Short mmCIF file of C-alpha atoms in Angstrom, two decimals:
data_model
loop_
_atom_site.label_atom_id
_atom_site.label_comp_id
_atom_site.label_asym_id
_atom_site.label_seq_id
_atom_site.Cartn_x
_atom_site.Cartn_y
_atom_site.Cartn_z
CA MET A 272 60.24 104.20 199.95
CA ILE A 273 59.31 107.66 198.66
CA ASN A 274 59.25 110.22 201.47
CA TYR A 275 57.54 113.34 200.17
CA GLY A 276 59.01 115.60 202.88
CA LEU A 277 62.54 114.93 201.63
CA ASN A 278 61.88 117.01 198.54
CA PHE A 279 62.82 120.03 200.62
CA ILE A 280 66.45 118.83 200.75
CA PHE A 281 67.13 119.86 197.18
CA ASP A 282 64.69 121.77 195.02
CA GLU A 283 63.06 120.96 191.71
CA ASN A 284 65.49 123.01 189.65
CA MET A 285 68.44 121.06 191.05
CA ALA A 286 66.60 117.77 190.60
CA ARG A 287 66.01 118.53 186.93
CA GLU A 288 69.53 119.81 186.37
CA GLN A 289 71.14 116.80 188.06
CA ARG A 290 68.47 114.33 186.82
CA CYS A 291 68.04 113.05 190.39
CA PHE A 292 65.18 112.41 192.78
CA PRO A 293 65.36 111.85 196.56
CA LEU A 294 63.59 108.57 197.34
CA GLY A 295 64.11 108.36 201.10
CA PHE A 296 66.13 106.59 203.78
CA ASN A 297 66.99 102.91 203.86
CA ASN A 298 68.14 102.59 207.51
CA GLU A 299 70.66 105.48 207.66
CA MET A 300 71.39 105.50 203.93
CA PHE A 301 69.88 108.39 201.93
CA VAL A 302 68.78 106.86 198.62
CA ILE A 303 68.67 109.00 195.46
CA ALA A 304 67.42 107.89 192.03
CA CYS A 305 69.58 109.05 189.12
CA LEU A 306 70.49 108.30 185.53
CA ASP A 307 74.08 107.18 186.09
CA PRO A 308 75.36 106.47 189.63
CA ALA A 309 78.98 106.77 188.42
CA ILE A 310 78.71 110.50 187.62
CA PRO A 311 79.96 112.75 190.48
CA ARG A 312 77.35 115.21 191.72
CA GLU A 313 79.08 117.81 193.86
CA ALA A 314 76.00 120.04 194.11
CA ILE A 315 73.94 117.18 195.57
CA THR A 316 76.79 116.19 197.90
CA ASP A 317 77.08 119.76 199.23
CA VAL A 318 73.32 119.93 199.90
CA CYS A 319 73.41 116.61 201.74
CA ARG A 320 76.30 117.77 203.94
CA LYS A 321 74.42 120.95 204.85
CA ASN A 322 71.51 118.75 205.93
CA LYS A 323 73.90 116.52 207.95
CA ILE A 324 73.36 113.53 205.68
CA ASP A 325 76.58 111.51 205.60
CA GLN A 326 75.62 108.33 203.76
CA VAL A 327 74.23 108.63 200.23
CA GLN A 328 73.41 105.87 197.80
CA TYR A 329 72.63 106.50 194.13
CA ILE A 330 70.52 103.94 192.31
CA GLU A 331 70.01 103.93 188.58
CA GLN A 332 66.61 104.74 187.10
CA LYS A 333 65.39 105.39 183.56
CA ASN A 334 65.02 109.01 182.50
CA THR A 335 61.25 108.59 182.05
CA ASP A 336 60.93 107.31 185.63
CA ILE A 337 62.93 110.22 187.03
CA GLU A 338 60.87 112.69 185.01
CA ARG A 339 57.65 111.15 186.33
CA LEU A 340 58.90 111.32 189.94
CA ILE A 341 59.94 114.96 189.61
CA ASN A 342 56.65 115.95 187.94
CA SER A 343 54.59 114.04 190.52
CA TYR A 344 56.32 114.82 193.80
CA TYR A 345 57.75 118.32 193.35
CA THR A 346 54.72 120.41 194.09
CA ILE A 347 53.62 124.02 193.81
CA GLU A 348 53.40 124.18 197.62
CA ILE A 349 57.10 123.32 197.96
CA LYS A 350 58.00 126.43 195.98
CA ASP A 351 55.75 128.58 198.18
CA LYS A 352 56.20 127.76 201.87
CA ASN A 353 53.16 129.92 202.74
CA ILE A 354 50.94 127.50 200.80
CA TYR A 355 52.54 124.53 202.53
CA THR A 356 52.12 126.07 205.98
CA SER A 357 48.50 127.04 205.38
CA ILE A 358 47.51 123.61 204.06
CA ARG A 359 49.20 121.84 206.98
CA ARG A 360 47.38 124.13 209.41
CA HIS A 361 44.01 123.21 207.85
CA LEU A 362 44.89 119.52 208.11
CA ALA A 363 46.11 119.75 211.72
CA GLU A 364 42.92 121.54 212.78
CA GLY A 365 40.63 119.27 210.73
CA ARG A 366 39.22 122.17 208.70
CA PHE A 367 38.68 120.31 205.44
CA GLU A 368 36.02 122.68 204.10
CA ASP A 369 38.47 125.56 204.51
CA LEU A 370 41.09 123.42 202.75
CA PHE A 371 38.70 122.89 199.83
CA TYR A 372 38.11 126.62 199.44
CA GLU A 373 41.82 127.37 199.68
CA ILE A 374 42.51 124.84 196.91
CA LEU A 375 39.92 126.63 194.75
CA GLU A 376 41.50 130.02 195.48
CA TRP A 377 44.92 128.80 194.40
CA ALA A 378 43.50 127.07 191.34
CA ILE A 379 41.99 130.37 190.21
CA LYS A 380 45.23 132.23 190.95
CA PHE A 381 47.24 129.77 188.85
CA ARG A 382 44.64 129.87 186.06
CA ALA A 383 43.93 126.16 186.37
CA SER A 384 41.16 124.74 184.21
CA ASP A 385 40.81 121.50 186.20
CA ILE A 386 41.60 120.04 189.61
CA HIS A 387 42.35 116.32 190.02
CA ILE A 388 42.24 114.60 193.41
CA HIS A 389 43.26 110.96 193.66
CA THR A 390 44.96 108.53 196.01
CA GLU A 391 48.12 106.58 195.19
CA ASN A 392 49.73 104.39 197.84
CA GLN A 393 49.75 106.35 201.11
CA PHE A 394 49.34 109.78 199.48
CA CYS A 395 46.47 111.84 198.11
CA PHE A 396 47.60 113.95 195.16
CA ILE A 397 45.93 117.30 194.45
CA LYS A 398 46.83 118.37 190.91
CA PHE A 399 46.03 121.37 188.72
CA ARG A 400 45.81 121.46 184.94
CA ILE A 401 47.60 124.66 183.98
CA ASN A 402 48.02 125.58 180.31
CA GLY A 403 47.08 122.03 179.37
CA ARG A 404 49.70 120.37 181.59
CA ILE A 405 49.18 118.59 184.89
CA LYS A 406 51.11 120.03 187.85
CA THR A 407 50.96 118.66 191.38
CA PHE A 408 49.71 121.34 193.76
CA SER A 409 49.88 119.48 197.06
CA ILE A 410 50.35 115.99 198.46
CA ILE A 411 48.51 115.06 201.64
CA GLU A 412 48.03 111.81 203.55
CA SER A 413 45.46 109.46 202.02
CA GLU A 414 43.17 109.60 205.07
CA TYR A 415 43.01 113.38 204.76
CA GLY A 416 42.13 112.93 201.10
CA GLU A 417 39.09 110.89 202.12
CA PHE A 418 37.87 113.75 204.33
CA LEU A 419 38.43 116.23 201.51
CA GLY A 420 36.44 113.97 199.16
CA ARG A 421 33.53 113.92 201.60
CA VAL A 422 33.48 117.71 201.71
CA ILE A 423 33.30 117.85 197.92
CA LYS A 424 30.47 115.29 197.88
CA VAL A 425 28.49 117.27 200.44
CA GLN A 426 28.98 120.44 198.38
CA ALA A 427 27.75 118.53 195.31
CA ASN A 428 24.77 116.99 197.16
CA SER A 429 26.13 113.51 196.42
CA ASP A 430 25.75 110.43 198.58
CA ILE A 431 29.00 110.19 200.59
CA SER A 432 28.45 106.45 201.12
CA LYS A 433 28.67 105.66 197.40
CA ILE A 434 32.29 105.27 196.40
CA ARG A 435 31.99 102.57 193.74
CA GLU A 436 29.49 104.17 191.39
CA PRO A 437 30.58 106.81 188.84
CA SER A 438 28.70 110.06 189.36
CA ASP A 439 28.56 113.57 187.97
CA ALA A 440 27.43 116.71 189.76
CA ARG A 441 27.70 120.47 189.74
CA ILE A 442 28.76 122.88 192.48
CA SER A 443 28.16 126.62 192.65
CA VAL A 444 30.27 128.34 195.28
CA ALA A 445 31.52 131.81 196.15
CA VAL A 446 35.30 132.17 196.27
CA LYS A 447 36.44 135.50 197.70
CA GLY A 448 33.08 137.01 196.80
CA GLU A 449 33.12 135.75 193.19
CA SER A 450 30.71 133.09 191.91
CA LEU A 451 32.37 129.92 190.64
CA ASP A 452 30.65 127.01 188.86
CA ILE A 453 32.35 123.62 189.06
CA ARG A 454 31.59 120.41 187.20
CA VAL A 455 32.38 117.37 189.35
CA ALA A 456 33.10 113.86 188.05
CA MET A 457 33.78 110.99 190.47
CA VAL A 458 34.91 107.48 189.59
CA SER A 459 36.26 104.49 191.49
CA THR A 460 39.77 103.23 190.62
CA ILE A 461 42.00 100.42 191.88
CA SER A 462 43.73 102.98 194.12
CA GLY A 463 40.58 104.61 195.48
CA GLU A 464 38.16 107.29 194.41
CA LYS A 465 39.22 109.81 191.76
CA ILE A 466 37.58 113.25 191.72
CA SER A 467 37.92 115.67 188.82
CA LEU A 468 36.74 119.27 189.07
CA ARG A 469 36.30 121.43 185.97
CA LEU A 470 36.29 125.16 186.78
CA LEU A 471 33.70 126.48 184.36
CA ASN A 472 33.61 130.24 184.75
CA ASN A 473 37.17 131.13 185.60
CA GLU A 474 37.66 134.83 184.95
CA ASN A 475 40.77 134.02 182.92
CA ILE A 476 38.74 132.13 180.29
CA PRO A 477 38.25 134.12 177.05
CA LYS A 478 34.87 135.80 176.63
CA THR A 479 35.35 137.65 173.35
CA ILE A 480 36.70 136.63 169.96
CA GLU A 481 39.73 138.87 170.44
CA GLU A 482 40.56 137.22 173.76
CA LEU A 483 40.80 133.82 172.05
CA GLY A 484 44.23 134.83 170.74
CA ILE A 485 43.53 134.00 167.09
CA SER A 486 44.75 135.92 164.02
CA GLU A 487 43.11 139.00 162.49
CA ARG A 488 42.35 136.96 159.37
CA GLU A 489 40.47 134.39 161.44
CA ILE A 490 38.59 137.07 163.36
CA LYS A 491 37.53 138.72 160.10
CA THR A 492 36.30 135.42 158.64
CA ILE A 493 34.34 134.50 161.78
CA ARG A 494 32.72 137.92 162.10
CA SER A 495 31.58 137.86 158.48
CA ILE A 496 29.86 134.50 159.07
CA LEU A 497 28.26 135.60 162.35
CA LEU A 498 26.36 138.26 160.41
CA LYS A 499 24.36 135.54 158.64
CA SER A 500 20.76 134.95 159.72
CA SER A 501 20.71 131.23 158.94
CA GLY A 502 23.06 128.32 158.37
CA THR A 503 25.28 126.05 160.44
CA ILE A 504 28.62 126.81 162.08
CA LEU A 505 30.47 123.76 163.39
CA VAL A 506 33.44 123.82 165.77
CA THR A 507 35.29 120.52 165.73
CA GLY A 508 38.28 119.07 167.53
CA PRO A 509 39.32 116.58 170.19
CA THR A 510 38.12 116.61 173.80
CA GLY A 511 39.67 119.49 175.75
CA SER A 512 40.45 121.61 172.70
CA GLY A 513 38.34 124.56 173.84
CA LYS A 514 35.37 124.09 171.49
CA SER A 515 32.78 125.19 174.09
CA THR A 516 34.86 128.25 174.99
CA THR A 517 35.08 129.26 171.34
CA VAL A 518 31.32 128.92 170.82
CA ARG A 519 30.75 130.92 174.02
CA CYS A 520 32.77 133.77 172.50
CA PHE A 521 30.67 133.56 169.32
CA LEU A 522 27.42 133.70 171.31
CA ASN A 523 28.68 136.67 173.34
CA GLU A 524 29.45 138.44 170.06
CA ILE A 525 25.88 138.14 168.74
CA ASN A 526 24.02 138.33 172.07
CA ASP A 527 22.81 141.91 171.66
CA GLY A 528 19.33 141.44 173.10
CA THR A 529 17.50 141.55 169.76
CA SER A 530 17.60 137.80 169.04
CA HIS A 531 16.27 134.82 170.98
CA ILE A 532 19.17 132.44 171.60
CA VAL A 533 18.42 128.92 172.87
CA THR A 534 21.00 126.32 173.89
CA VAL A 535 20.82 122.59 174.63
CA GLU A 536 23.83 121.51 176.67
CA ASP A 537 25.05 118.54 178.68
CA PRO A 538 26.26 120.01 180.93
CA ILE A 539 25.85 123.79 180.79
CA GLU A 540 29.46 124.92 180.97
CA TYR A 541 29.01 128.70 180.97
CA LYS A 542 26.02 130.67 182.19
CA ILE A 543 25.34 133.53 179.78
CA THR A 544 22.97 136.36 180.64
CA GLY A 545 20.20 136.92 178.11
CA ILE A 546 20.27 133.39 176.68
CA THR A 547 17.77 130.55 177.24
CA GLN A 548 19.92 127.60 178.33
CA MET A 549 18.48 124.09 178.63
CA GLN A 550 20.26 121.52 180.80
CA ILE A 551 19.99 117.84 179.93
CA ASP A 552 18.93 115.68 182.88
CA GLU A 553 18.36 112.07 181.92
CA LYS A 554 17.37 111.12 185.50
CA SER A 555 14.41 113.50 185.55
CA GLY A 556 13.26 112.52 182.08
CA ASN A 557 14.65 115.54 180.22
CA SER A 558 16.67 113.54 177.72
CA PHE A 559 18.90 114.97 175.03
CA ASP A 560 16.55 113.73 172.29
CA GLN A 561 13.52 115.39 173.88
CA ALA A 562 15.35 118.67 174.50
CA VAL A 563 16.70 118.88 170.96
CA LYS A 564 13.25 118.18 169.49
CA SER A 565 11.63 120.86 171.66
CA VAL A 566 14.09 123.59 170.75
CA LEU A 567 12.18 124.74 167.68
CA ARG A 568 9.03 125.25 169.76
CA GLN A 569 10.86 127.98 171.72
CA ASP A 570 10.69 130.42 168.77
CA PRO A 571 14.49 130.74 168.55
CA ASP A 572 16.51 132.87 166.16
CA ILE A 573 19.81 131.25 167.11
CA ILE A 574 20.32 127.69 168.38
CA TYR A 575 23.33 126.16 170.05
CA ILE A 576 23.33 122.37 170.31
CA GLY A 577 26.20 121.56 172.66
CA GLU A 578 27.25 118.53 170.66
CA ILE A 579 25.94 116.70 167.61
CA ARG A 580 26.05 113.18 168.96
CA ASP A 581 23.43 111.18 167.07
CA GLU A 582 21.07 111.12 164.11
CA ILE A 583 18.40 113.18 165.88
CA SER A 584 20.65 116.08 166.87
CA ALA A 585 22.29 116.07 163.41
CA SER A 586 18.89 116.11 161.71
CA VAL A 587 17.48 118.88 163.91
CA ALA A 588 20.58 121.05 163.48
CA THR A 589 20.48 120.69 159.69
CA LYS A 590 16.72 121.27 159.34
CA ALA A 591 16.81 124.25 161.70
CA SER A 592 19.54 125.93 159.69
CA ILE A 593 17.67 125.60 156.38
CA THR A 594 14.43 126.93 157.90
CA GLY A 595 15.83 130.30 158.88
CA HIS A 596 17.89 129.72 162.03
CA LEU A 597 21.57 130.29 162.75
CA VAL A 598 22.84 127.08 164.32
CA PHE A 599 26.03 126.43 166.29
CA SER A 600 27.27 123.04 167.38
CA THR A 601 30.38 120.97 168.05
CA LEU A 602 31.68 117.65 166.75
CA HIS A 603 34.51 115.39 167.90
CA THR A 604 36.53 115.07 164.69
CA LYS A 605 40.25 115.35 163.94
CA THR A 606 39.92 117.72 160.99
CA ALA A 607 37.42 120.17 159.56
CA ALA A 608 37.00 118.08 156.42
CA SER A 609 36.24 114.88 158.36
CA ALA A 610 33.19 116.61 159.85
CA ILE A 611 31.50 116.15 156.46
CA GLN A 612 31.95 112.38 156.59
CA ARG A 613 30.79 112.31 160.21
CA LEU A 614 27.55 114.12 159.34
CA GLU A 615 26.95 111.76 156.42
CA ASN A 616 27.43 108.81 158.76
CA LEU A 617 24.74 110.35 160.97
CA GLY A 618 22.31 110.35 158.05
CA VAL A 619 22.50 113.97 156.92
CA ASP A 620 21.83 114.30 153.20
CA ARG A 621 24.77 115.80 151.31
CA ASP A 622 22.56 118.28 149.43
CA LEU A 623 21.11 119.49 152.75
CA MET A 624 24.63 119.95 154.06
CA LEU A 625 25.49 122.04 151.00
CA SER A 626 22.46 124.21 151.71
CA SER A 627 23.14 124.63 155.42
CA LEU A 628 26.87 124.65 156.18
CA LEU A 629 28.49 128.07 156.44
CA LEU A 630 31.75 127.38 158.25
CA ILE A 631 33.59 124.45 159.80
CA ILE A 632 36.32 125.27 162.29
CA ASN A 633 38.70 122.63 163.55
CA GLN A 634 40.79 123.63 166.52
CA ARG A 635 43.42 122.36 168.89
CA LEU A 636 45.12 124.29 171.64
CA ILE A 637 48.72 125.32 171.09
CA ALA A 638 51.04 126.51 173.85
CA GLU A 639 52.54 129.98 173.45
CA GLN A 640 55.92 130.67 174.99
CA CYS A 641 56.31 133.01 177.95
CA PRO A 642 57.56 136.36 176.61
CA ASP A 643 59.25 137.26 179.91
CA CYS A 644 61.80 134.42 179.84
CA ARG A 645 62.09 133.97 176.09
CA GLY A 646 65.54 134.31 174.55
CA LYS A 647 67.62 133.26 171.56
CA VAL A 648 69.37 129.87 171.44
CA GLN A 649 71.08 128.01 168.63
CA TYR A 650 69.05 125.24 167.07
CA SER A 651 70.94 121.93 166.90
CA GLY A 652 68.32 119.52 165.57
CA ASP A 653 67.47 118.33 162.08
CA ASP A 654 66.38 120.75 159.36
CA ILE A 655 62.61 121.33 159.25
CA LYS A 656 61.53 122.56 155.83
CA GLU A 657 57.96 123.36 156.93
CA LEU A 658 59.37 125.91 159.39
CA ASP A 659 62.18 127.14 157.13
CA LEU A 660 64.46 126.02 159.97
CA ASN A 661 68.05 124.81 159.52
CA THR A 662 70.62 123.47 161.95
CA GLY A 663 72.56 126.37 163.48
CA ASP A 664 69.76 128.94 163.16
CA LEU A 665 68.90 131.08 166.17
CA ILE A 666 65.47 130.32 167.57
CA ASP A 667 63.36 131.63 170.45
CA HIS A 668 63.23 129.47 173.56
CA ALA A 669 61.56 130.19 176.92
CA THR A 670 63.59 128.82 179.83
CA GLY A 671 60.91 129.28 182.51
CA CYS A 672 60.42 131.93 185.16
CA GLN A 673 58.22 132.75 188.14
CA LEU A 674 55.58 134.37 185.93
CA CYS A 675 55.03 131.13 183.98
CA ASP A 676 55.63 128.81 186.96
CA TYR A 677 58.92 127.80 185.34
CA SER A 678 57.08 126.02 182.54
CA GLY A 679 58.09 128.35 179.70
CA ILE A 680 54.40 128.57 178.74
CA ARG A 681 52.24 131.65 179.28
CA ARG A 682 48.94 130.52 177.74
CA ARG A 683 47.29 128.19 175.24
CA VAL A 684 45.39 129.56 172.25
CA PRO A 685 43.29 127.86 169.55
CA LEU A 686 45.10 126.74 166.44
CA MET A 687 42.28 126.98 163.93
CA SER A 688 41.82 125.60 160.45
CA MET A 689 38.68 126.53 158.57
CA ILE A 690 36.55 125.48 155.64
CA ASN A 691 34.57 128.57 154.63
CA PHE A 692 31.79 127.48 152.28
CA GLU A 693 30.58 131.07 151.90
CA GLU A 694 33.94 132.06 150.49
CA ASP A 695 34.30 129.07 148.17
CA PRO A 696 31.21 126.84 147.80
CA LYS A 697 33.09 124.57 145.37
CA LEU A 698 35.18 123.25 148.24
CA PHE A 699 32.20 121.10 149.12
CA GLU A 700 32.36 119.44 145.73
CA ASN A 701 36.09 118.77 145.97
CA MET A 702 36.91 117.74 149.51
CA ASN A 703 40.45 116.74 148.55
CA ALA A 704 41.09 120.36 147.60
CA ALA A 705 39.52 121.48 150.88
CA ILE A 706 41.74 119.11 152.87
CA GLN A 707 44.88 120.27 151.05
CA LYS A 708 44.00 123.94 151.50
CA ASP A 709 43.27 123.31 155.17
CA LYS A 710 46.67 121.63 155.64
CA GLU A 711 48.60 124.35 153.82
CA GLU A 712 46.95 127.14 155.81
CA THR A 713 47.66 125.34 159.09
CA ILE A 714 51.34 124.87 158.29
CA ASP A 715 51.60 128.49 157.19
CA LEU A 716 50.05 129.65 160.46
CA ILE A 717 52.43 127.44 162.47
CA ARG A 718 55.40 128.80 160.51
CA GLN A 719 54.35 132.39 161.23
CA LYS A 720 53.89 131.72 164.95
CA PHE A 721 57.27 129.99 165.13
CA GLN A 722 59.11 132.71 163.26
CA ARG A 723 57.61 135.33 165.57
CA GLY A 724 58.89 133.31 168.53
CA GLU A 725 55.40 132.70 169.88
CA ILE A 726 55.79 128.91 169.97
CA ALA A 727 58.73 126.60 170.66
CA VAL A 728 60.08 124.29 168.00
CA GLU A 729 58.87 121.25 169.99
CA GLU A 730 55.34 122.66 169.99
CA ALA A 731 55.45 123.49 166.29
CA LYS A 732 56.49 119.94 165.39
CA LYS A 733 53.30 118.57 166.97
CA PHE A 734 51.18 120.21 164.30
CA ILE A 735 53.16 119.93 161.05
#
């Protein structure tokens, strides 16, 4: 029943305030989903009258369903009629390549890290990931989505006839005169083809250690380790936690033209001038194993292995670091301390680890509040001892504004915890002490960010 065009009748702010969503017309009856049909809603009634809608029916829905409907069907284009008009003009004139480039332009403007395009029922949803959260940019008819998908496949040199096979590709395009690299992943779902685009060299992505948004203490620790000529620096964390971006900032820091830096990546996420970057391509025979083994024959000073994923990459990284190379890599682990167990599971001798490891960084991305709409409110929840927070205290809360797209979030920054073996080699011998120290430092950092008003209480509770 959902009629996307009806979202213009009352806007997203009113929908959230009233906890309602316009579903569509059933004959002449305007049907609205809500939490409790018995509650009078004068604001909604007034809007309906202005739109000459006389018959309104409220049907009860769960709060989670209403939240999903609002998040899915209230789009960025509804808030900006110029976007809506431009997209509809491209569709009416069949200019799907122009539509693709316009989507990219808006994604860059909104600092999106990813674009998701998928079909659901009769609609094709175009969504942006902004500050870690998915926001619907535009909704077009499903048949138009198929044409848009074909344009993307042509740009990626993919076979447009293959819609059932998963495929990965890379696109390099110029958007308003600026080069943009895009990683494309396509899969088939029960609703149709799903296309995900990762924008790899967005100008808003940090390039220096300072731009990461981490503390002075963390910057000082990292810089002291980057001065070393050999050893291993691991950046760990879940998928999407910004590990590759962090390593990129490290490489930029030491890329002064006097050292030979070689990388092995799958895929290459950021092109860096002055660095030898090797792309894995299993189809052409350049496997990850072969590339990792050949790295040492390139006479490198510094090696970046995009991810330690098996025994071979773990062995090469360890041996390279103890034979005079500075090695960077990433691991998918929940904590810095668990990286030790992961390396042991991959066959790395514990004594070799002790000789090679310099620093393990575990990071997750934490959302910082928008400073432009941040104000004081009274906290009414339970006491939280880790934050020194009690019921009735005044806390900072961002309500949302145009500058943060009404999300209350301005940016996401790494929340880092570190095990610095240079500072305290005995931590390796007592991992329980390392884990406890790691936990205490993380909570202390969260407390400081919360007390400065940088993060909301809901965000802080995710990490304590």
